[in-house]
Structures are given as structure tokens and as C-alpha cells.
PDB file of N, CA, C and O in Angstrom:
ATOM      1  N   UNK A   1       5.184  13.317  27.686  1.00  0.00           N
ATOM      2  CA  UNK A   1       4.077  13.906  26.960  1.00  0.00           C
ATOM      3  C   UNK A   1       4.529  15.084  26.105  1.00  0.00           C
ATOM      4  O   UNK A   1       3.933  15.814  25.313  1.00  0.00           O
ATOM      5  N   UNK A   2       5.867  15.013  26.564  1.00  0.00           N
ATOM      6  CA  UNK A   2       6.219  16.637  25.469  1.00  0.00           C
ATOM      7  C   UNK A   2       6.535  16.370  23.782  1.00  0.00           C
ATOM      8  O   UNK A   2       6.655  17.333  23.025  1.00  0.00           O
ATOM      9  N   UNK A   3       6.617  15.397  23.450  1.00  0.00           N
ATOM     10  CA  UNK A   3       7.373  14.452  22.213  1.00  0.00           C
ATOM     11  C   UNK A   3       6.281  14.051  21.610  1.00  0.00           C
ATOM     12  O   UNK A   3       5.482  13.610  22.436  1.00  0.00           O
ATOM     13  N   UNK A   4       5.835  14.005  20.356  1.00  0.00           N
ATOM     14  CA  UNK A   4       5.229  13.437  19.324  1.00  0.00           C
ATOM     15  C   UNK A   4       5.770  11.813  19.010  1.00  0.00           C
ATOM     16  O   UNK A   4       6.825  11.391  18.535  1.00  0.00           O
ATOM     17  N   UNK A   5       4.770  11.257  19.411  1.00  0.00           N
ATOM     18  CA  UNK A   5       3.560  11.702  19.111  1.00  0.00           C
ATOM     19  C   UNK A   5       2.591  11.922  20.587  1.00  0.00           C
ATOM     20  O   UNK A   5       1.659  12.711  20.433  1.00  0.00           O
ATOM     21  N   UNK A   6       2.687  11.478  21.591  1.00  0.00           N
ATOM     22  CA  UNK A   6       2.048  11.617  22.550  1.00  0.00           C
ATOM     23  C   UNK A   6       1.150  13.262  22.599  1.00  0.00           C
ATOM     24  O   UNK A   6      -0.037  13.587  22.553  1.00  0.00           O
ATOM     25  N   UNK A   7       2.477  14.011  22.719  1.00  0.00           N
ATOM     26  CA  UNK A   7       2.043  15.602  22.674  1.00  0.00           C
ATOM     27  C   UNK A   7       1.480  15.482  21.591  1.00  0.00           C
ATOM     28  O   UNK A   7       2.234  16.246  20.989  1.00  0.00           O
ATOM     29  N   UNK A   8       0.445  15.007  20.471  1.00  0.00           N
ATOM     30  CA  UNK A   8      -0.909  15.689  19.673  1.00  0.00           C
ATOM     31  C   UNK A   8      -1.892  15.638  20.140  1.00  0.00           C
ATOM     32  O   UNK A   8      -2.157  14.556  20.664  1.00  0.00           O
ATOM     33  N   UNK A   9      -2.974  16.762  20.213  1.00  0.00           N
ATOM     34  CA  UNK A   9      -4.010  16.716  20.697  1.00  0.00           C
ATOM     35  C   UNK A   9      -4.593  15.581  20.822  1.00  0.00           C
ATOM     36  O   UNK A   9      -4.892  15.056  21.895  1.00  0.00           O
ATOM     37  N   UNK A  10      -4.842  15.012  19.410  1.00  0.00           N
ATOM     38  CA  UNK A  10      -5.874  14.195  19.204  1.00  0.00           C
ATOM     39  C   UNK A  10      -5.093  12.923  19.228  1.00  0.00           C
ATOM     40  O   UNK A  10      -5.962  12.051  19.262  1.00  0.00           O
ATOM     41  N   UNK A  11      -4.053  12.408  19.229  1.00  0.00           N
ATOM     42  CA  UNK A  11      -3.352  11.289  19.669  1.00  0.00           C
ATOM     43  C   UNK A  11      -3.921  10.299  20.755  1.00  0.00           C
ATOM     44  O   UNK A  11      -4.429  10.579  21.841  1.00  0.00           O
ATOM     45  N   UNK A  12      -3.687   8.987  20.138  1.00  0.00           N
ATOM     46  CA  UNK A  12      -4.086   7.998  21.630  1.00  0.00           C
ATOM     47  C   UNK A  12      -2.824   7.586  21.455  1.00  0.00           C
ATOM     48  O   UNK A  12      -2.274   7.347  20.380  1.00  0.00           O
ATOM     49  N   UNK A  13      -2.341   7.502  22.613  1.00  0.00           N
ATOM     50  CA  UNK A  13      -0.988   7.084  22.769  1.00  0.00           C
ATOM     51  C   UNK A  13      -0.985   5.416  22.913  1.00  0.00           C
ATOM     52  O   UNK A  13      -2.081   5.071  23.355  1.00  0.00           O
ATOM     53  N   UNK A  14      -0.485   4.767  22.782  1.00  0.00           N
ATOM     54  CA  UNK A  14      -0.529   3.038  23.095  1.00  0.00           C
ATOM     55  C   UNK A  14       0.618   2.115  23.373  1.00  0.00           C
ATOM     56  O   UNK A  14       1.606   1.871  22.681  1.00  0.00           O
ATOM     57  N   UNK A  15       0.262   1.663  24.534  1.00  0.00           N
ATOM     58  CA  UNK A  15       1.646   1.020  25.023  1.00  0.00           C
ATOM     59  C   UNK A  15       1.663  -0.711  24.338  1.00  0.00           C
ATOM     60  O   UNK A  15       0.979  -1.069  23.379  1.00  0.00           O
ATOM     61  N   UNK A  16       2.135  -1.147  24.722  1.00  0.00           N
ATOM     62  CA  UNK A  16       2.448  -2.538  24.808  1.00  0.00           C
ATOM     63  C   UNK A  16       2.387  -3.721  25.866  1.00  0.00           C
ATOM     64  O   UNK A  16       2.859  -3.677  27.002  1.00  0.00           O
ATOM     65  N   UNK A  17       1.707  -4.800  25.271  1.00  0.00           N
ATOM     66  CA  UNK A  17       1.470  -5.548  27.435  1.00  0.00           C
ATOM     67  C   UNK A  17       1.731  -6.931  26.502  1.00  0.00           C
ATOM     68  O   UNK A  17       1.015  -7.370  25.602  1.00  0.00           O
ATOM     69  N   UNK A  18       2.841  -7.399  26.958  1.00  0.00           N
ATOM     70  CA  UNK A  18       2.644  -8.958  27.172  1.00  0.00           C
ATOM     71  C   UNK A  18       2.002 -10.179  28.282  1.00  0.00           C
ATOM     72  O   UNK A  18       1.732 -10.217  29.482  1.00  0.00           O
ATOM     73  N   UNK A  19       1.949 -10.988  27.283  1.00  0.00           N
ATOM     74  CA  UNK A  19       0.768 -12.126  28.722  1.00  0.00           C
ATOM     75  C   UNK A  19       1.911 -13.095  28.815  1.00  0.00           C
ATOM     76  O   UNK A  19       2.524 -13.626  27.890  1.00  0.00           O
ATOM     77  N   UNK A  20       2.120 -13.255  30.434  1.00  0.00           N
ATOM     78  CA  UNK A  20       2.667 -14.425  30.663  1.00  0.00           C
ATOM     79  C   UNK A  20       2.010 -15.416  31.803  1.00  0.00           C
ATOM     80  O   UNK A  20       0.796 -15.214  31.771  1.00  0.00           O
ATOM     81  N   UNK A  21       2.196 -15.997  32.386  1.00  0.00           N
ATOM     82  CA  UNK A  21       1.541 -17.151  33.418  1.00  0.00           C
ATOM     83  C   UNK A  21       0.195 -16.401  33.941  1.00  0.00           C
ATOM     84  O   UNK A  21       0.305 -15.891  35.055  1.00  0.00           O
ATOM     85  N   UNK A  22      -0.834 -16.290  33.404  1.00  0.00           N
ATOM     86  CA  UNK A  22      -2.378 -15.563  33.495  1.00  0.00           C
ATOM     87  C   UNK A  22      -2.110 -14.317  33.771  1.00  0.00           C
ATOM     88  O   UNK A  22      -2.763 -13.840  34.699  1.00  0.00           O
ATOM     89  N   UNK A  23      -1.254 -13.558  33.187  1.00  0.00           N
ATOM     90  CA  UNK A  23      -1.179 -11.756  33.498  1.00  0.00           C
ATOM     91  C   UNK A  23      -0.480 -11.096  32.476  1.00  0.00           C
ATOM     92  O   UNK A  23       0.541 -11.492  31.913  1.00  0.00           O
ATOM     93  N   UNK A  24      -1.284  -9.765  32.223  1.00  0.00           N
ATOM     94  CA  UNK A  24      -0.632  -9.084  31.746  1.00  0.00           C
ATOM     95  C   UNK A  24       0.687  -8.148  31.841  1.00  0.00           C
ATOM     96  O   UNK A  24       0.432  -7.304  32.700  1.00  0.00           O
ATOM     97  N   UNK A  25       1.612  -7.999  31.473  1.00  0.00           N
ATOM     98  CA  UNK A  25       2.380  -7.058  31.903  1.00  0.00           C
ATOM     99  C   UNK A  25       2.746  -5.994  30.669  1.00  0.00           C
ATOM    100  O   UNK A  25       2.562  -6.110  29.457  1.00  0.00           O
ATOM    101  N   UNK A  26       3.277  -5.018  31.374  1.00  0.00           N
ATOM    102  CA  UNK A  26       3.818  -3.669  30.414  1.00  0.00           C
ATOM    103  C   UNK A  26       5.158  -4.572  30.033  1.00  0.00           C
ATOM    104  O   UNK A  26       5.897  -5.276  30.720  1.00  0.00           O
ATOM    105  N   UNK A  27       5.131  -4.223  28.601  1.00  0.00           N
ATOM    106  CA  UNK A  27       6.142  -4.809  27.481  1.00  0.00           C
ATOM    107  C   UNK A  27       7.760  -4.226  28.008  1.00  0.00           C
ATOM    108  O   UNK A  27       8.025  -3.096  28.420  1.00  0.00           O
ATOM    109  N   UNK A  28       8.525  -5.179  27.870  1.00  0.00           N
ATOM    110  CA  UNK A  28       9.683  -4.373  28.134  1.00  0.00           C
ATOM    111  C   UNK A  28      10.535  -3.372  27.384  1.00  0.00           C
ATOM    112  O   UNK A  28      11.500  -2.700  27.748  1.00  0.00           O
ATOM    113  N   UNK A  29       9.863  -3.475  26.168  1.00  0.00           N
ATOM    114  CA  UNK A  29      10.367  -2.404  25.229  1.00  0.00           C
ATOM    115  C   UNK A  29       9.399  -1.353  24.514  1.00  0.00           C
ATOM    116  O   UNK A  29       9.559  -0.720  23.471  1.00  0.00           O
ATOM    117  N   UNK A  30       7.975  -1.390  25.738  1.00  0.00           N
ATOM    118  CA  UNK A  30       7.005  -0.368  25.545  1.00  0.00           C
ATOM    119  C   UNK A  30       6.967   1.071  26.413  1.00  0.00           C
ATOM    120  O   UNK A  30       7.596   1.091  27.471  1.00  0.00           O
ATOM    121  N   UNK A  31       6.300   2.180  26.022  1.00  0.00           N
ATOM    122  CA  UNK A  31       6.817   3.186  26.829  1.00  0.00           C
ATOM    123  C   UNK A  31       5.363   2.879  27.431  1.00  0.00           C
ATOM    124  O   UNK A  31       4.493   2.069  27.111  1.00  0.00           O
ATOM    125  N   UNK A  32       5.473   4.066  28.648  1.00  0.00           N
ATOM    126  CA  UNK A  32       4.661   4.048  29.932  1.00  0.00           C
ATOM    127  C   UNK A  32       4.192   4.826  30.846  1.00  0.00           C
ATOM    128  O   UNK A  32       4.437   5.956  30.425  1.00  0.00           O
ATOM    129  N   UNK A  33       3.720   4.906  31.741  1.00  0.00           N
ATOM    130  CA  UNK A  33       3.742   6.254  32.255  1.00  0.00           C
ATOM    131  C   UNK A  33       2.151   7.043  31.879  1.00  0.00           C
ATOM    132  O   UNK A  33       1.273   6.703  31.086  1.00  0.00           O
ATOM    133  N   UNK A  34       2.236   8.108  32.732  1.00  0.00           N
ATOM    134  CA  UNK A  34       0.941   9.033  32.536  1.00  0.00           C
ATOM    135  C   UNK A  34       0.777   9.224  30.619  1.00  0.00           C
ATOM    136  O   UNK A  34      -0.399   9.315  30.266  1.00  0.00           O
ATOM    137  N   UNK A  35       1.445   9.263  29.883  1.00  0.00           N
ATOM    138  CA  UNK A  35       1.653   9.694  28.333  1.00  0.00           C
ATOM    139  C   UNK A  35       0.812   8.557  27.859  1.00  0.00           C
ATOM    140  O   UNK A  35      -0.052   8.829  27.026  1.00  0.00           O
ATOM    141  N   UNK A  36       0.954   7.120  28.332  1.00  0.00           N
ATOM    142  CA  UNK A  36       0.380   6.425  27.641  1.00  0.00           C
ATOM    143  C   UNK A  36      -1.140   6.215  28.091  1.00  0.00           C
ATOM    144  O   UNK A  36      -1.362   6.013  29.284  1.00  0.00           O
ATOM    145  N   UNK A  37      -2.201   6.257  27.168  1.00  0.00           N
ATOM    146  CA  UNK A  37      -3.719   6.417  27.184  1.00  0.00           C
ATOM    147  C   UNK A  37      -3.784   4.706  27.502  1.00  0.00           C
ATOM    148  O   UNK A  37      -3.816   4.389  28.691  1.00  0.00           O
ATOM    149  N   UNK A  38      -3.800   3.784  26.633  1.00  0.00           N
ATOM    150  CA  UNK A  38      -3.799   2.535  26.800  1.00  0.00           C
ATOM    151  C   UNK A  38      -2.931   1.133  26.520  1.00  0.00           C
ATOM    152  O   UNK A  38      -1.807   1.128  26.018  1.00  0.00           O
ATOM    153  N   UNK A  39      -3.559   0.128  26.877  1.00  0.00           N
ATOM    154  CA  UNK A  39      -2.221  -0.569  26.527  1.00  0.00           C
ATOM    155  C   UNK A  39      -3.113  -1.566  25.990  1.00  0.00           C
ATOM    156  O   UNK A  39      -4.261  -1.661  26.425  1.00  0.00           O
ATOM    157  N   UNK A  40      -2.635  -2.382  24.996  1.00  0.00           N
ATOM    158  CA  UNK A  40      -3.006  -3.702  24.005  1.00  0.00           C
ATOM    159  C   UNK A  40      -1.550  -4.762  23.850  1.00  0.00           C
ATOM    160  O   UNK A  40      -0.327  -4.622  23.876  1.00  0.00           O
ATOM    161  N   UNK A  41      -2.343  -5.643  23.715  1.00  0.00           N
ATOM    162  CA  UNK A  41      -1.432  -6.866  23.222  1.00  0.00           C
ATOM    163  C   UNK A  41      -0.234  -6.590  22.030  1.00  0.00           C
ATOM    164  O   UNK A  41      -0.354  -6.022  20.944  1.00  0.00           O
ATOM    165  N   UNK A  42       0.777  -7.116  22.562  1.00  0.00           N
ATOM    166  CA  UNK A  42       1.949  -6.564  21.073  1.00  0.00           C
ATOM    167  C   UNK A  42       3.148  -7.391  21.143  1.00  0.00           C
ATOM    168  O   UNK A  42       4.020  -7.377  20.274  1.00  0.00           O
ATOM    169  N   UNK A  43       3.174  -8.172  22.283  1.00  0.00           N
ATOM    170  CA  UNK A  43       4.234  -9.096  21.732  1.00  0.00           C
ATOM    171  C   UNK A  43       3.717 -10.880  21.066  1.00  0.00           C
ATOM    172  O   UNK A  43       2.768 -11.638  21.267  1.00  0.00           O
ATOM    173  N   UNK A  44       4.641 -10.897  20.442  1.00  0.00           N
ATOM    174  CA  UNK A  44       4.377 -12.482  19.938  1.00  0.00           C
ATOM    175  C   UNK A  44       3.003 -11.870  19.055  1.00  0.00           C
ATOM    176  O   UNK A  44       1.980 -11.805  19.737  1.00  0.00           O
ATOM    177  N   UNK A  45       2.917 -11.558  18.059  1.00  0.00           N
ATOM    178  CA  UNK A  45       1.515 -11.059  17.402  1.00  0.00           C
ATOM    179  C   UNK A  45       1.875 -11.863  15.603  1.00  0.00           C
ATOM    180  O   UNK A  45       2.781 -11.564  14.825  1.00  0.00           O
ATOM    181  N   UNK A  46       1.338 -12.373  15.522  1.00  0.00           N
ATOM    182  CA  UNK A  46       1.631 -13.375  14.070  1.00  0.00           C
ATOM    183  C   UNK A  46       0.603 -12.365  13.297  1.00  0.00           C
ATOM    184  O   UNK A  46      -0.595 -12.195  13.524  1.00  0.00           O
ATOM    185  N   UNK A  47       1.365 -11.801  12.400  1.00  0.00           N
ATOM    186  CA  UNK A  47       1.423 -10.668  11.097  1.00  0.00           C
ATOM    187  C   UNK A  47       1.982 -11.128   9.868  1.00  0.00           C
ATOM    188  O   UNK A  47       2.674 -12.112   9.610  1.00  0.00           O
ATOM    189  N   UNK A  48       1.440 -10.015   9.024  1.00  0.00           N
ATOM    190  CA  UNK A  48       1.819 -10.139   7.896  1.00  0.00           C
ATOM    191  C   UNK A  48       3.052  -9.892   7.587  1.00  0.00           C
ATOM    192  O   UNK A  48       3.343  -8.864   8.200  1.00  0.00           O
ATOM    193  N   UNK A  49       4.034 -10.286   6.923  1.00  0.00           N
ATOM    194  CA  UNK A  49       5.304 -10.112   6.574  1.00  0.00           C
ATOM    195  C   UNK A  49       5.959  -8.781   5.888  1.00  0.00           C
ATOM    196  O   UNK A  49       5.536  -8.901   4.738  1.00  0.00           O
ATOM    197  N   UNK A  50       6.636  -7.741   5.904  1.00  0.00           N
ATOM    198  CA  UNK A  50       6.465  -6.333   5.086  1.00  0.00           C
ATOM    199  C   UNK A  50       7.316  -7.061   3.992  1.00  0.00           C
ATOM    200  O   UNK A  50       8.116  -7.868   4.466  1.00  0.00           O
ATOM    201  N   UNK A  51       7.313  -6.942   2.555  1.00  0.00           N
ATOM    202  CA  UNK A  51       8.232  -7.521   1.559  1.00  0.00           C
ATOM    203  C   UNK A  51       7.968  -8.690   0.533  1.00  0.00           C
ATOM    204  O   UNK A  51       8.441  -9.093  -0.530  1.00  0.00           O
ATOM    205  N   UNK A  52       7.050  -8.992   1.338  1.00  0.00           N
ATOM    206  CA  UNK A  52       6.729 -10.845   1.381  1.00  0.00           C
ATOM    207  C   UNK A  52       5.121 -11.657   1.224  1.00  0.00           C
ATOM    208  O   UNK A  52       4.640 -12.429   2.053  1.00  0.00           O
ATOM    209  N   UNK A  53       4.481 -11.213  -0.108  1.00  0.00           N
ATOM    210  CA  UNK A  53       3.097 -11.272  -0.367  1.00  0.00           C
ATOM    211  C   UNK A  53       2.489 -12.656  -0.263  1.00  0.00           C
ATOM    212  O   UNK A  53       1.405 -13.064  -0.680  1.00  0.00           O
ATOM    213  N   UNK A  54       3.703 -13.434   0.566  1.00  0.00           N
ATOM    214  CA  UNK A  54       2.859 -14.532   0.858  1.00  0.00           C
ATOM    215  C   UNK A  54       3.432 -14.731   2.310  1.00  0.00           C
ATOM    216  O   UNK A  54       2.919 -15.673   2.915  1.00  0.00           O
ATOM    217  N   UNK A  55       4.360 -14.049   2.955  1.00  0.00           N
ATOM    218  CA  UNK A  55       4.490 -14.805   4.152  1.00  0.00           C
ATOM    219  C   UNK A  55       3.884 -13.897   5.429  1.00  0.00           C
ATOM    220  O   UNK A  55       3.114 -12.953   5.250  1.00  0.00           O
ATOM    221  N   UNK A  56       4.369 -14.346   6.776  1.00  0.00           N
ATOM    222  CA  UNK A  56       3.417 -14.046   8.125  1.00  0.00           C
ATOM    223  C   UNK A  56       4.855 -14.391   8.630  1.00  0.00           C
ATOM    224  O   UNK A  56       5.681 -15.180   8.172  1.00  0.00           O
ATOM    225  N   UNK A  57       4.929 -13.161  10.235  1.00  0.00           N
ATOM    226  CA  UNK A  57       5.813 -13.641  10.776  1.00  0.00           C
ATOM    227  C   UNK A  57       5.120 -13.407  12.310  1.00  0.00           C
ATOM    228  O   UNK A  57       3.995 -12.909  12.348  1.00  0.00           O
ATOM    229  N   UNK A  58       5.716 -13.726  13.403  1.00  0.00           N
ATOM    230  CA  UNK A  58       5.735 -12.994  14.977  1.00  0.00           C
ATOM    231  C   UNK A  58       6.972 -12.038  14.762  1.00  0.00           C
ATOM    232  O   UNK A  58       8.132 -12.098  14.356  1.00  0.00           O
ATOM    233  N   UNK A  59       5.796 -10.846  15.415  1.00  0.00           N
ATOM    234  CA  UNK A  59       6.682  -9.770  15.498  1.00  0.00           C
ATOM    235  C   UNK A  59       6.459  -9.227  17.200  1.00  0.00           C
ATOM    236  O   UNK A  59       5.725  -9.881  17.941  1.00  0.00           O
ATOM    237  N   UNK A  60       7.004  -8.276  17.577  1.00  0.00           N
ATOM    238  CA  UNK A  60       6.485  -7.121  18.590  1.00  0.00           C
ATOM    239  C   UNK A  60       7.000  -6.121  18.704  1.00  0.00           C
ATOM    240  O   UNK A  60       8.143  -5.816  18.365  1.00  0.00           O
ATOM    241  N   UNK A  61       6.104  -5.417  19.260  1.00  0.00           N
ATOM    242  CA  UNK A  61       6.191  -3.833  19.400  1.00  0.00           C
ATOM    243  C   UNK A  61       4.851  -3.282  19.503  1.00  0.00           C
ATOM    244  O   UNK A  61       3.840  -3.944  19.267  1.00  0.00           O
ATOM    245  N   UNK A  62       4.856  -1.786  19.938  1.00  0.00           N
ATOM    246  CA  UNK A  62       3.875  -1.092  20.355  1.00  0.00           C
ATOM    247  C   UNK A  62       3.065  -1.038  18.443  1.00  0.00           C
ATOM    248  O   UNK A  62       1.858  -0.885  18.257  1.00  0.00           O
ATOM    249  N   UNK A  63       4.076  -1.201  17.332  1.00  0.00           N
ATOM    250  CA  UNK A  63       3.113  -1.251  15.957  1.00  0.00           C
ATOM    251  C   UNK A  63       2.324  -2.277  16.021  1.00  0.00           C
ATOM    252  O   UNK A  63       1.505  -2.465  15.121  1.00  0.00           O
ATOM    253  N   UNK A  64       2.419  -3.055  17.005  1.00  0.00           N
ATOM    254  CA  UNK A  64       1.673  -4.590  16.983  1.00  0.00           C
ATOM    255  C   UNK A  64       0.193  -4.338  17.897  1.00  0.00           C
ATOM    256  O   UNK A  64      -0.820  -4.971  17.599  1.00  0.00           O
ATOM    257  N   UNK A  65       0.207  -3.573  18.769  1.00  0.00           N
ATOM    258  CA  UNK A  65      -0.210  -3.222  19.281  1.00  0.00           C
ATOM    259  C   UNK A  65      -1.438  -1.930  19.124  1.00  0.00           C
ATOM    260  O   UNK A  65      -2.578  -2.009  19.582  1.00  0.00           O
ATOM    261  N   UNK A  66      -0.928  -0.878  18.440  1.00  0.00           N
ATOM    262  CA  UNK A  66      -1.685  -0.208  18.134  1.00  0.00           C
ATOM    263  C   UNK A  66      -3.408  -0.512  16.870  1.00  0.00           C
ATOM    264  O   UNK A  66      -4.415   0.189  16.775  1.00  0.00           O
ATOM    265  N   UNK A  67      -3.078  -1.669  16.220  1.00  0.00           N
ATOM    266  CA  UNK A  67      -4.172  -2.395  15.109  1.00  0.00           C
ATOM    267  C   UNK A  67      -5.441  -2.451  16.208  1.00  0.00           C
ATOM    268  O   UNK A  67      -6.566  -1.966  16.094  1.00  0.00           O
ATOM    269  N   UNK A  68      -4.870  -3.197  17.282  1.00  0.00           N
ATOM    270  CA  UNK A  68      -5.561  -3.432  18.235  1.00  0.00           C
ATOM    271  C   UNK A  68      -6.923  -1.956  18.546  1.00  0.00           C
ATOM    272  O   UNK A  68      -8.071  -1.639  18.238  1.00  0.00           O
ATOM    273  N   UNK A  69      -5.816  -1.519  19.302  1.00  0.00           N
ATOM    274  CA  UNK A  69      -6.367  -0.319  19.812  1.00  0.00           C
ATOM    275  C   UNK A  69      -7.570   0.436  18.206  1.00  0.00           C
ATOM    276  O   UNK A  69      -8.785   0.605  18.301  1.00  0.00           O
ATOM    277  N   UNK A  70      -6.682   0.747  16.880  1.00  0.00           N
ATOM    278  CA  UNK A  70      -7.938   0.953  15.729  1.00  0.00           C
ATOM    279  C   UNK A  70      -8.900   0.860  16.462  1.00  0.00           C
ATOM    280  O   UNK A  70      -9.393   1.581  17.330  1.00  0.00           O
ATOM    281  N   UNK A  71      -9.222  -0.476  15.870  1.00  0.00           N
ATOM    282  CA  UNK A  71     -10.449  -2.075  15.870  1.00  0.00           C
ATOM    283  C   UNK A  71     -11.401  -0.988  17.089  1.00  0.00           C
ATOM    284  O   UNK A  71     -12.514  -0.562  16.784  1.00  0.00           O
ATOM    285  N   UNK A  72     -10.825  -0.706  18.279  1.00  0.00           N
ATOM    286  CA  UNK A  72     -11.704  -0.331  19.265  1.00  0.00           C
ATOM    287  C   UNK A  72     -12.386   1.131  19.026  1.00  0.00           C
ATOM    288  O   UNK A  72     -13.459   1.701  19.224  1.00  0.00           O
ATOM    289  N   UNK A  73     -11.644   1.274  18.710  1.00  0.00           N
ATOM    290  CA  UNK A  73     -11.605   2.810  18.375  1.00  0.00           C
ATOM    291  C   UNK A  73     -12.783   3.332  17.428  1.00  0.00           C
ATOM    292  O   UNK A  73     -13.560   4.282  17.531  1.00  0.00           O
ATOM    293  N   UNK A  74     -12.569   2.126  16.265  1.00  0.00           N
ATOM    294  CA  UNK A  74     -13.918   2.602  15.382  1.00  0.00           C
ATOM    295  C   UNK A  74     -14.849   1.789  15.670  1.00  0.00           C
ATOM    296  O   UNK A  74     -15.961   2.249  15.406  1.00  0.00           O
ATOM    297  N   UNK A  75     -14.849   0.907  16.045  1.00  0.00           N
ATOM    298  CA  UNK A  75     -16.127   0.243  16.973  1.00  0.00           C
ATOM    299  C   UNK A  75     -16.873   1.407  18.027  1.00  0.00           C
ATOM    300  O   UNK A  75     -18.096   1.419  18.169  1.00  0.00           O
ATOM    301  N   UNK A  76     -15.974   2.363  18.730  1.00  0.00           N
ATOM    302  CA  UNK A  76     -16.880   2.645  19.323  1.00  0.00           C
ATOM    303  C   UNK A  76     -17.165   4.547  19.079  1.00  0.00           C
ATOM    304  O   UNK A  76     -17.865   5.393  19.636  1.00  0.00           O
ATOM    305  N   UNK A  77     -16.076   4.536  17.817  1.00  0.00           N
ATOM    306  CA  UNK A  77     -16.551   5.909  16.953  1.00  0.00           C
ATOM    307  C   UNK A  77     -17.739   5.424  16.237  1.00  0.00           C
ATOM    308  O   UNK A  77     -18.532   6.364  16.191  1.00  0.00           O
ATOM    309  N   UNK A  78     -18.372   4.062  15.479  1.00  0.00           N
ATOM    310  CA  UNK A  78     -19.512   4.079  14.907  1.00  0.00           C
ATOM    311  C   UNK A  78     -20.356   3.966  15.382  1.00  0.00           C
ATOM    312  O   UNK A  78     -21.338   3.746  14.674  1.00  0.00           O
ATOM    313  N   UNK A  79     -20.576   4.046  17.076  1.00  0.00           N
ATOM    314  CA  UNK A  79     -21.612   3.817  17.998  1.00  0.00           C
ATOM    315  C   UNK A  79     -21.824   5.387  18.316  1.00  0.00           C
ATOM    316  O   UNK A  79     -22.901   5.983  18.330  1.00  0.00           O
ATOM    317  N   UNK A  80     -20.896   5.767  18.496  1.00  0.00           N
ATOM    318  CA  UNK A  80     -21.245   7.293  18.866  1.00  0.00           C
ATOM    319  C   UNK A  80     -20.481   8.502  18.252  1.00  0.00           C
ATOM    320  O   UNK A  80     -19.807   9.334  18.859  1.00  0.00           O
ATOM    321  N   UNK A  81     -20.765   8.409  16.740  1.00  0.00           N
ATOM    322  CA  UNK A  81     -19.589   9.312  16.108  1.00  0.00           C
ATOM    323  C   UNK A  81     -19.673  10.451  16.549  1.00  0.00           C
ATOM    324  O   UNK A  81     -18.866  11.311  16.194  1.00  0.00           O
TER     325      UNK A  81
END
């Protein structure tokens, strides 16, 4: 929690969880621990390509992950801003 971004106030920190045989698990290349607020889906995530205005790839990582977390975020900032 001492490292940015975790340590900003207003930060949600977000881990990473892959699904395998009906379960989730913490990603193996996601961080963890008390620092992280929540965790979302981030591996195997079929995205847009950076470079590439027509292609899509599977990627992962906690960047895969965090879109997720948004989406919730202002869903439930426009319920109770």
C-alpha cells in the first residue's frame, strides 16, 4: 500500500482473477493482498488491438481487468453520485 498507485487516496486498486474448472482464482501475474480493493476478470479478455484499427487480440493483465471494474464504478456513481 505504500507505492502508487495503491497509496492514492482515491485509488481503487484492482487485481486480476482467472476462471478455470467453475472457479475463480487470483491471476498469477496479479498483485494481492490487503492493497488490493477488488478483483475482476483479466485473463484471456478479447480486446482491441493497440496499433491496429481493425484488429482484436486476447490479452491479460490487471489493464484487462480494470475496464471491468470502470463499468461498475459508474454504474453505481450514477445511482448515488
Amino acid at each position: 500500500c505504500d507505492y502508487s498507485p495503491a497509496s492514492a487516496d482515491l485509488a481503487i486498486s484492482v487485481g486480476s482473477t482467472t476462471y478455470s474448472s467453475s472457479t475463480d482464482y487470483v491471476s498469477w501475474f496479479s498483485n494481492y493482498g490487503t492493497c488490493v480493493q477488488i478483483y475482476a476478470p483479466g485473463t484471456s479478455i478479447y480486446s482491441a488491438k493497440a496499433g491496429d484499427s481493425d484488429g482484436f487480440a486476447t490479452m491479460s493483465g490487471t489493464s484487462m481487468a480494470c475496464p471491468h471494474v470502470s463499468g461498475v464504478a459508474a454504474l453505481m456513481l450514477s445511482e448515488q453520485p
